[in-house]
CSV table of C-alpha atoms in Angstrom, one decimal:
chain,number,residue,atom,x,y,z
L,1,MET,CA,-20.4,-33.7,5.9
L,2,LYS,CA,-17.8,-31.1,4.9
L,3,ASP,CA,-17.9,-27.9,6.9
L,4,TRP,CA,-18.5,-25.0,4.5
L,5,LYS,CA,-16.3,-22.8,6.7
L,6,THR,CA,-13.2,-24.7,5.5
L,7,ASN,CA,-13.7,-23.1,2.1
L,8,LEU,CA,-13.3,-19.6,3.4
L,9,ARG,CA,-10.1,-17.6,2.9
L,10,MET,CA,-8.9,-16.5,6.3
L,11,ALA,CA,-6.9,-13.3,6.5
L,12,THR,CA,-5.3,-11.0,9.1
L,13,PRO,CA,-6.3,-7.6,7.8
L,14,TYR,CA,-4.5,-4.3,7.8
L,15,VAL,CA,-5.6,-2.1,10.8
L,16,PRO,CA,-6.0,1.6,9.8
L,17,GLY,CA,-5.8,4.5,12.3
L,18,GLU,CA,-8.8,5.4,14.4
L,19,GLN,CA,-11.5,7.6,12.8
L,20,PRO,CA,-13.0,9.3,15.9
L,21,THR,CA,-16.4,10.8,15.7
L,22,GLU,CA,-16.4,13.0,18.8
L,23,ALA,CA,-16.7,16.7,18.4
L,24,ASP,CA,-13.8,19.1,19.3
L,25,ILE,CA,-10.9,16.7,18.5
L,26,ILE,CA,-7.5,17.3,16.9
L,27,LYS,CA,-6.9,14.4,14.6
L,28,LEU,CA,-3.2,13.9,14.0
L,29,ASN,CA,-3.2,10.1,13.6
L,30,THR,CA,-3.8,9.3,9.9
L,31,ASN,CA,-1.7,11.8,8.0
L,32,GLU,CA,-4.5,13.6,6.3
L,33,ASN,CA,-3.9,17.0,4.9
L,34,PRO,CA,-5.2,19.7,7.3
L,35,TYR,CA,-6.1,22.0,4.4
L,36,PRO,CA,-9.0,21.7,2.0
L,37,PRO,CA,-8.5,20.4,-1.6
L,38,ALA,CA,-7.9,22.9,-4.4
L,39,PRO,CA,-10.8,25.3,-5.0
L,40,GLY,CA,-11.4,23.7,-8.4
L,41,VAL,CA,-12.4,20.5,-6.7
L,42,ALA,CA,-15.5,22.1,-5.2
L,43,ASP,CA,-16.3,23.7,-8.5
L,44,ALA,CA,-16.1,20.3,-10.2
L,45,LEU,CA,-18.6,18.8,-7.7
L,46,ALA,CA,-20.9,21.8,-8.1
L,47,GLU,CA,-21.0,21.4,-11.8
L,48,LEU,CA,-21.5,17.6,-11.8
L,49,LEU,CA,-24.9,16.9,-13.3
L,50,THR,CA,-27.1,14.2,-11.8
L,51,GLU,CA,-27.8,12.9,-15.3
L,52,GLN,CA,-24.1,12.1,-15.6
L,53,LEU,CA,-24.3,9.7,-12.6
L,54,ARG,CA,-26.7,7.5,-14.6
L,55,LEU,CA,-23.8,6.4,-16.9
L,56,TYR,CA,-20.7,4.3,-16.2
L,57,PRO,CA,-17.5,6.3,-15.9
L,58,GLU,CA,-14.6,5.9,-18.2
L,59,PRO,CA,-13.1,2.5,-17.5
L,60,ASP,CA,-9.5,3.8,-17.7
L,61,ALA,CA,-10.3,7.2,-16.0
L,62,GLY,CA,-9.0,8.7,-19.3
L,63,ARG,CA,-9.4,12.4,-18.4
L,64,LEU,CA,-7.5,12.0,-15.2
L,65,ALA,CA,-4.9,9.8,-16.8
L,66,SER,CA,-4.3,12.5,-19.4
L,67,ALA,CA,-4.0,15.2,-16.8
L,68,LEU,CA,-1.5,13.2,-14.8
L,69,ALA,CA,0.5,12.3,-18.0
L,70,LYS,CA,0.8,16.0,-18.8
L,71,ARG,CA,1.7,16.9,-15.2
L,72,TYR,CA,4.5,14.3,-15.0
L,73,GLY,CA,5.7,14.3,-18.6
L,74,VAL,CA,4.9,10.7,-19.5
L,75,ALA,CA,2.5,9.0,-21.9
L,76,LYS,CA,-1.1,8.4,-20.9
L,77,GLU,CA,-0.4,4.6,-21.4
L,78,GLN,CA,2.1,4.8,-18.6
L,79,ILE,CA,-0.5,5.8,-16.0
L,80,PHE,CA,-2.5,3.4,-13.9
L,81,ILE,CA,-5.3,4.8,-11.7
L,82,GLY,CA,-7.0,3.2,-8.8
L,83,THR,CA,-9.2,3.9,-5.8
L,84,GLY,CA,-6.5,5.2,-3.5
L,85,SER,CA,-2.8,4.1,-3.6
L,86,ASP,CA,-3.8,1.0,-1.5
L,87,ASP,CA,-5.9,-0.3,-4.5
L,88,VAL,CA,-3.0,0.5,-6.8
L,89,LEU,CA,-0.5,-1.2,-4.6
L,90,GLY,CA,-2.7,-4.2,-4.2
L,91,MET,CA,-3.1,-4.6,-7.9
L,92,ALA,CA,0.7,-4.2,-8.3
L,93,PHE,CA,1.3,-7.0,-5.8
L,94,LEU,CA,-1.2,-9.2,-7.6
L,95,THR,CA,0.3,-8.4,-11.1
L,96,CYS,CA,4.1,-8.0,-10.5
L,97,PHE,CA,4.7,-10.8,-8.0
L,98,ALA,CA,2.8,-13.6,-9.7
L,99,GLY,CA,6.1,-15.5,-10.4
L,100,ALA,CA,6.9,-15.5,-6.7
L,101,ALA,CA,3.4,-16.7,-5.8
L,102,HIS,CA,3.6,-19.5,-8.4
L,103,ALA,CA,7.0,-20.6,-7.1
L,104,LYS,CA,5.4,-20.9,-3.6
L,105,GLN,CA,2.5,-22.9,-4.9
L,106,LEU,CA,5.0,-25.4,-6.5
L,107,GLY,CA,6.9,-25.6,-3.2
L,108,GLN,CA,9.9,-23.7,-4.7
L,109,ALA,CA,9.7,-20.7,-2.3
L,110,VAL,CA,13.4,-20.3,-1.7
L,111,GLU,CA,15.4,-17.1,-1.2
L,112,GLU,CA,15.5,-16.2,-4.9
L,113,HIS,CA,11.7,-16.1,-5.1
L,114,MET,CA,11.2,-13.9,-2.0
L,115,VAL,CA,9.7,-10.4,-2.4
L,116,LEU,CA,11.7,-8.0,-0.2
L,117,PHE,CA,10.5,-5.0,1.8
L,118,PRO,CA,11.9,-3.6,5.1
L,119,ASP,CA,11.0,-4.8,8.6
L,120,ILE,CA,9.7,-1.4,9.5
L,121,THR,CA,7.5,0.0,6.8
L,122,TYR,CA,3.9,0.3,5.6
L,123,SER,CA,2.1,-2.5,7.4
L,124,PHE,CA,-0.2,-3.3,4.5
L,125,TYR,CA,2.7,-4.9,2.5
L,126,PRO,CA,2.8,-8.2,4.5
L,127,VAL,CA,-1.0,-8.3,4.4
L,128,TRP,CA,-1.1,-8.3,0.6
L,129,ALA,CA,1.7,-10.8,0.5
L,130,GLU,CA,-0.1,-13.2,2.8
L,131,LEU,CA,-3.4,-12.6,1.0
L,132,PHE,CA,-2.0,-13.4,-2.4
L,133,GLY,CA,0.3,-16.2,-1.3
L,134,ILE,CA,3.5,-14.3,-2.1
L,135,PRO,CA,6.6,-15.4,-0.2
L,136,TYR,CA,8.5,-12.5,1.3
L,137,ARG,CA,11.4,-11.5,3.5
L,138,ARG,CA,11.9,-8.3,5.5
L,139,PRO,CA,15.5,-7.0,5.7
L,140,ALA,CA,16.0,-5.0,8.8
L,141,LEU,CA,16.5,-1.2,8.7
L,142,ASP,CA,19.8,-0.1,10.3
L,143,GLU,CA,19.9,1.4,13.8
L,144,GLY,CA,19.0,4.8,12.4
L,145,PHE,CA,16.0,3.3,10.6
L,146,ARG,CA,17.6,3.7,7.2
L,147,ILE,CA,17.7,1.1,4.3
L,148,ARG,CA,20.8,-0.9,3.9
L,149,LYS,CA,20.8,-1.0,0.1
L,150,GLU,CA,23.1,-4.0,0.0
L,151,ASP,CA,20.4,-6.1,1.5
L,152,TYR,CA,18.6,-5.8,-1.8
L,153,PHE,CA,21.5,-6.7,-4.0
L,154,VAL,CA,20.5,-10.4,-3.8
L,155,PRO,CA,18.3,-12.7,-6.0
L,156,ASN,CA,14.6,-12.0,-5.2
L,157,GLY,CA,11.1,-12.1,-6.6
L,158,GLY,CA,10.5,-8.4,-6.4
L,159,ILE,CA,11.1,-5.4,-4.2
L,160,VAL,CA,8.8,-2.8,-2.4
L,161,LEU,CA,10.2,0.3,-0.9
L,162,ALA,CA,8.2,3.2,0.7
L,163,ASN,CA,10.2,6.4,0.1
L,164,PRO,CA,9.8,8.4,2.3
L,165,ASN,CA,9.3,5.5,4.6
L,166,ALA,CA,6.3,5.1,6.9
L,167,PRO,CA,6.1,5.3,9.8
L,168,THR,CA,9.7,6.4,10.2
L,169,SER,CA,9.3,9.6,7.9
L,170,ILE,CA,12.8,9.1,6.5
L,171,ALA,CA,13.6,9.6,2.8
L,172,GLU,CA,16.5,8.0,1.0
L,173,ASP,CA,18.2,9.9,-1.8
L,174,ALA,CA,17.1,9.0,-5.3
L,175,ALA,CA,20.6,7.7,-6.0
L,176,VAL,CA,20.2,5.0,-3.3
L,177,ILE,CA,16.9,3.9,-4.8
L,178,GLU,CA,18.3,3.9,-8.3
L,179,ASP,CA,21.3,1.7,-7.1
L,180,ILE,CA,18.8,-0.9,-5.9
L,181,ILE,CA,16.8,-0.7,-9.2
L,182,ARG,CA,20.1,-1.1,-11.2
L,183,HIS,CA,21.1,-4.2,-9.2
L,184,ASN,CA,17.7,-5.9,-9.9
L,185,PRO,CA,17.0,-5.9,-13.7
L,186,GLU,CA,15.1,-9.1,-13.4
L,187,SER,CA,12.7,-8.0,-10.6
L,188,VAL,CA,9.9,-5.4,-10.5
L,189,VAL,CA,10.8,-2.7,-8.1
L,190,ILE,CA,7.8,-0.8,-6.6
L,191,VAL,CA,8.6,2.6,-5.0
L,192,ASP,CA,5.7,3.8,-2.9
L,193,GLU,CA,5.9,7.6,-2.9
L,194,ALA,CA,2.8,8.5,-0.8
L,195,TYR,CA,4.7,11.3,1.0
L,196,VAL,CA,7.2,12.4,-1.7
L,197,ASP,CA,5.6,15.8,-2.2
L,198,PHE,CA,6.7,17.0,1.3
L,199,GLY,CA,10.4,17.5,0.4
L,200,ALA,CA,11.7,14.1,-0.9
L,201,GLU,CA,13.2,13.4,-4.3
L,202,SER,CA,11.0,11.3,-6.6
L,203,VAL,CA,12.4,8.5,-8.7
L,204,LEU,CA,9.5,9.0,-11.2
L,205,PRO,CA,11.7,10.3,-13.9
L,206,LEU,CA,13.6,7.0,-13.8
L,207,VAL,CA,10.6,5.1,-15.4
L,208,GLU,CA,12.0,6.0,-18.8
L,209,LYS,CA,15.3,4.4,-17.9
L,210,TYR,CA,14.1,1.3,-16.1
L,211,GLU,CA,11.2,-0.8,-17.5
L,212,ASN,CA,10.9,-2.7,-14.3
L,213,LEU,CA,10.2,0.3,-12.1
L,214,LEU,CA,6.8,1.2,-10.8
L,215,VAL,CA,6.2,4.4,-8.9
L,216,VAL,CA,3.0,4.8,-6.9
L,217,GLN,CA,1.6,8.1,-5.5
L,218,THR,CA,-1.6,9.2,-4.0
L,219,PHE,CA,-4.0,12.2,-3.8
L,220,SER,CA,-4.7,11.5,-0.1
L,221,LYS,CA,-1.8,13.4,1.4
L,222,SER,CA,-0.5,16.3,-0.6
L,223,ARG,CA,-3.7,16.9,-2.6
L,224,SER,CA,-6.0,16.8,0.4
L,225,MET,CA,-8.4,14.2,-1.1
L,226,ALA,CA,-8.2,11.1,1.2
L,227,GLY,CA,-12.0,10.9,1.1
L,228,MET,CA,-12.1,10.8,-2.7
L,229,ARG,CA,-9.8,7.7,-2.9
L,230,ILE,CA,-7.5,8.4,-5.8
L,231,GLY,CA,-4.1,6.8,-6.3
L,232,PHE,CA,-2.0,6.2,-9.4
L,233,ALA,CA,1.1,4.5,-10.6
L,234,VAL,CA,3.6,5.4,-13.3
L,235,GLY,CA,5.7,2.8,-15.2
L,236,SER,CA,6.6,1.4,-18.5
L,237,ARG,CA,3.9,0.7,-21.0
L,238,THR,CA,4.4,-3.0,-20.6
L,239,LEU,CA,4.1,-2.9,-16.9
L,240,ILE,CA,1.0,-0.7,-16.9
L,241,ALA,CA,-0.7,-2.8,-19.6
L,242,ALA,CA,-0.2,-5.9,-17.4
L,243,MET,CA,-1.7,-4.1,-14.4
L,244,GLN,CA,-4.7,-2.9,-16.5
L,245,ALA,CA,-5.3,-6.4,-17.7
L,246,VAL,CA,-5.3,-7.8,-14.2
L,247,ARG,CA,-7.5,-5.0,-12.8
L,248,ASN,CA,-10.0,-5.3,-15.7
L,249,SER,CA,-10.3,-9.0,-14.9
L,250,TYR,CA,-11.4,-8.0,-11.4
L,251,ASN,CA,-13.1,-4.6,-11.7
L,252,SER,CA,-13.4,-2.7,-14.9
L,253,TYR,CA,-14.9,0.5,-13.5
L,254,PRO,CA,-12.8,1.3,-10.5
L,255,MET,CA,-13.1,5.1,-10.4
L,256,SER,CA,-16.3,7.1,-9.9
L,257,LEU,CA,-17.1,10.0,-12.1
L,258,PRO,CA,-16.9,12.5,-9.2
L,259,ALA,CA,-13.4,11.2,-8.4
L,260,ILE,CA,-12.2,11.5,-12.0
L,261,LEU,CA,-13.5,15.1,-12.3
L,262,CYS,CA,-12.2,16.2,-8.9
L,263,GLY,CA,-8.9,14.6,-9.6
L,264,VAL,CA,-8.4,16.5,-12.8
L,265,ALA,CA,-9.2,19.8,-11.0
L,266,ALA,CA,-6.7,19.0,-8.3
L,267,VAL,CA,-3.9,18.2,-10.7
L,268,GLU,CA,-4.5,21.3,-12.8
L,269,ASP,CA,-4.1,23.7,-9.8
L,270,GLU,CA,-0.3,23.6,-9.4
L,271,ALA,CA,-0.2,26.9,-7.5
L,272,TYR,CA,-2.5,25.7,-4.7
L,273,PHE,CA,-0.6,22.4,-4.5
L,274,ALA,CA,2.7,24.2,-4.0
L,275,GLN,CA,1.2,26.6,-1.5
L,276,THR,CA,-0.3,23.9,0.8
L,277,THR,CA,2.7,21.6,0.7
L,278,ALA,CA,5.0,24.5,1.5
L,279,ALA,CA,2.8,25.4,4.5
L,280,ILE,CA,2.9,21.9,5.8
L,281,ILE,CA,6.7,21.7,5.4
L,282,LYS,CA,7.1,25.0,7.3
L,283,THR,CA,4.9,23.8,10.2
L,284,ARG,CA,6.7,20.5,10.3
L,285,GLU,CA,10.1,22.0,10.7
L,286,ALA,CA,8.9,24.4,13.4
L,287,SER,CA,7.2,21.5,15.2
L,288,ALA,CA,10.3,19.4,15.1
L,289,VAL,CA,12.3,22.2,16.8
L,290,ARG,CA,9.6,22.5,19.6
L,291,LEU,CA,9.5,18.7,20.1
L,292,LYS,CA,13.3,18.6,20.5
L,293,GLN,CA,13.0,21.4,23.1
L,294,LEU,CA,10.6,19.2,25.0
L,295,GLY,CA,13.1,16.3,25.2
L,296,PHE,CA,11.9,14.3,22.1
L,297,THR,CA,14.1,12.5,19.7
L,298,VAL,CA,12.8,13.5,16.2
L,299,LEU,CA,13.7,11.5,13.1
L,300,PRO,CA,14.5,13.6,10.0
L,301,SER,CA,11.1,13.9,8.2
L,302,LYS,CA,10.3,14.4,4.5
L,303,THR,CA,6.7,13.6,5.1
L,304,ASN,CA,3.6,15.3,6.5
L,305,PHE,CA,4.2,13.7,9.9
L,306,LEU,CA,6.9,13.4,12.6
L,307,PHE,CA,8.1,10.2,14.2
L,308,VAL,CA,9.3,10.9,17.7
L,309,SER,CA,10.3,9.3,21.0
L,310,HIS,CA,10.6,10.9,24.4
L,311,LYS,CA,13.6,10.2,26.6
L,312,ALA,CA,11.6,10.0,29.8
L,313,VAL,CA,7.9,9.4,29.1
L,314,LEU,CA,6.7,6.2,27.4
L,315,ALA,CA,5.1,6.6,24.0
L,316,GLU,CA,2.1,4.5,25.0
L,317,GLU,CA,1.4,6.6,28.0
L,318,LEU,CA,1.6,9.8,26.0
L,319,PHE,CA,-0.7,8.3,23.4
L,320,GLU,CA,-3.4,7.4,26.0
L,321,ARG,CA,-3.1,10.8,27.8
L,322,LEU,CA,-3.3,12.8,24.6
L,323,ARG,CA,-6.3,10.7,23.6
L,324,GLU,CA,-8.0,11.6,26.9
L,325,LYS,CA,-7.6,15.3,25.8
L,326,HIS,CA,-9.2,14.5,22.4
L,327,ILE,CA,-5.9,14.7,20.6
L,328,TYR,CA,-5.3,11.6,18.4
L,329,VAL,CA,-1.8,10.5,17.3
L,330,ARG,CA,-0.7,7.1,16.1
L,331,TYR,CA,1.0,4.5,18.3
L,332,PHE,CA,2.4,1.2,17.0
L,333,ARG,CA,2.8,-1.8,19.3
L,334,GLN,CA,5.6,-3.2,17.1
L,335,GLU,CA,9.1,-4.4,17.9
L,336,ARG,CA,11.8,-1.7,17.6
L,337,ILE,CA,9.3,1.2,17.4
L,338,GLN,CA,7.1,0.6,20.4
L,339,ASN,CA,8.4,3.7,22.1
L,340,TYR,CA,7.7,6.1,19.2
L,341,LEU,CA,4.6,8.2,18.2
L,342,ARG,CA,3.7,9.3,14.7
L,343,ILE,CA,2.3,12.8,14.8
L,344,THR,CA,0.6,14.2,11.7
L,345,VAL,CA,1.4,17.9,10.9
L,346,GLY,CA,-1.8,19.9,11.4
L,347,THR,CA,-2.5,23.6,10.9
L,348,ASP,CA,-0.5,26.1,13.0
L,349,ALA,CA,-3.5,26.5,15.2
L,350,GLN,CA,-3.9,22.8,15.7
L,351,MET,CA,-0.3,22.3,16.5
L,352,GLU,CA,-0.3,25.2,19.0
L,353,HIS,CA,-3.1,23.5,21.0
L,354,PHE,CA,-1.3,20.2,20.7
L,355,PHE,CA,1.9,21.7,22.1
L,356,GLU,CA,0.0,23.3,25.0
L,357,VAL,CA,-1.3,19.9,26.1
L,358,LEU,CA,1.9,18.0,25.3
L,359,THR,CA,4.0,20.5,27.3
L,360,THR,CA,1.9,19.8,30.4
L,361,LEU,CA,2.1,16.0,29.9
L,362,VAL,CA,5.8,15.8,29.6
L,363,SER,CA,6.6,18.3,32.3
């Protein structure tokens, strides 16, 4: 008799950062924003009527799409909204790289069908590729952890670039990203800009110039709404329509009504957005200076975190000893970066306590 377990899809999942539940911790491991969302978000929740929850939300999250379209100067039909940027990126992989997956099914998975993304980048990319049967290749970042743009000037089935990159924190100039897009008119190029609001240059304006460009952003970082799960993509009408069709074939009501209303409130408060991102940038730069004074190598960051390595103390040891002190940072047991820590930028008070403990550990 056939074993029913042979019909299961086996997958190696993405492993997120720890979500500790102890009291009195400083959580600097998952790049959440240390400041609360815009005040209008709380107002939107307070005004939400229980009666409204009886009804299905707008299938296309129309109110939020309109607010985002106005904010970024594009048409509503150029906006795709999902439950966090992970949902958006997953749908983008499923939609945009179908040709590569089909070639693999036919046994034609040669170089020209490979989807390309760096060897050190967001670790969910290979998970999606494996899950959806998409062939891929991972060009190595250079010794300074920067993209070699020429590695992407080759035939391929698609390209995915996080800019700024995670976990390295490094941002490439928009001109570098555009050069890659320009060399790949027959491939979809996805640019994951989860951290772009912390000082990097967005390529979002280029969606009017390149129909094959998809730019993905999130409310989890700069808009302090990781718990609400809102992500979005901006692209050409053709690209967005294809993603909408795939998503509606899977889940036609992805966004809850509270998420839609709170998302609109966050987008409309531009002053608060500018204030909190500026505060994080200021704390990040001051923290980078202090880390260097303690003997750390600090990569140039355009994110809300710092990627660092100490010249004398192993990263894994620091990770464990900080954890004992109820300070959580992120450690990756991965080739090339196994001696680095990723440290989320907290409030000034949080970072002050972090440095008090860290100074003792490295001395």
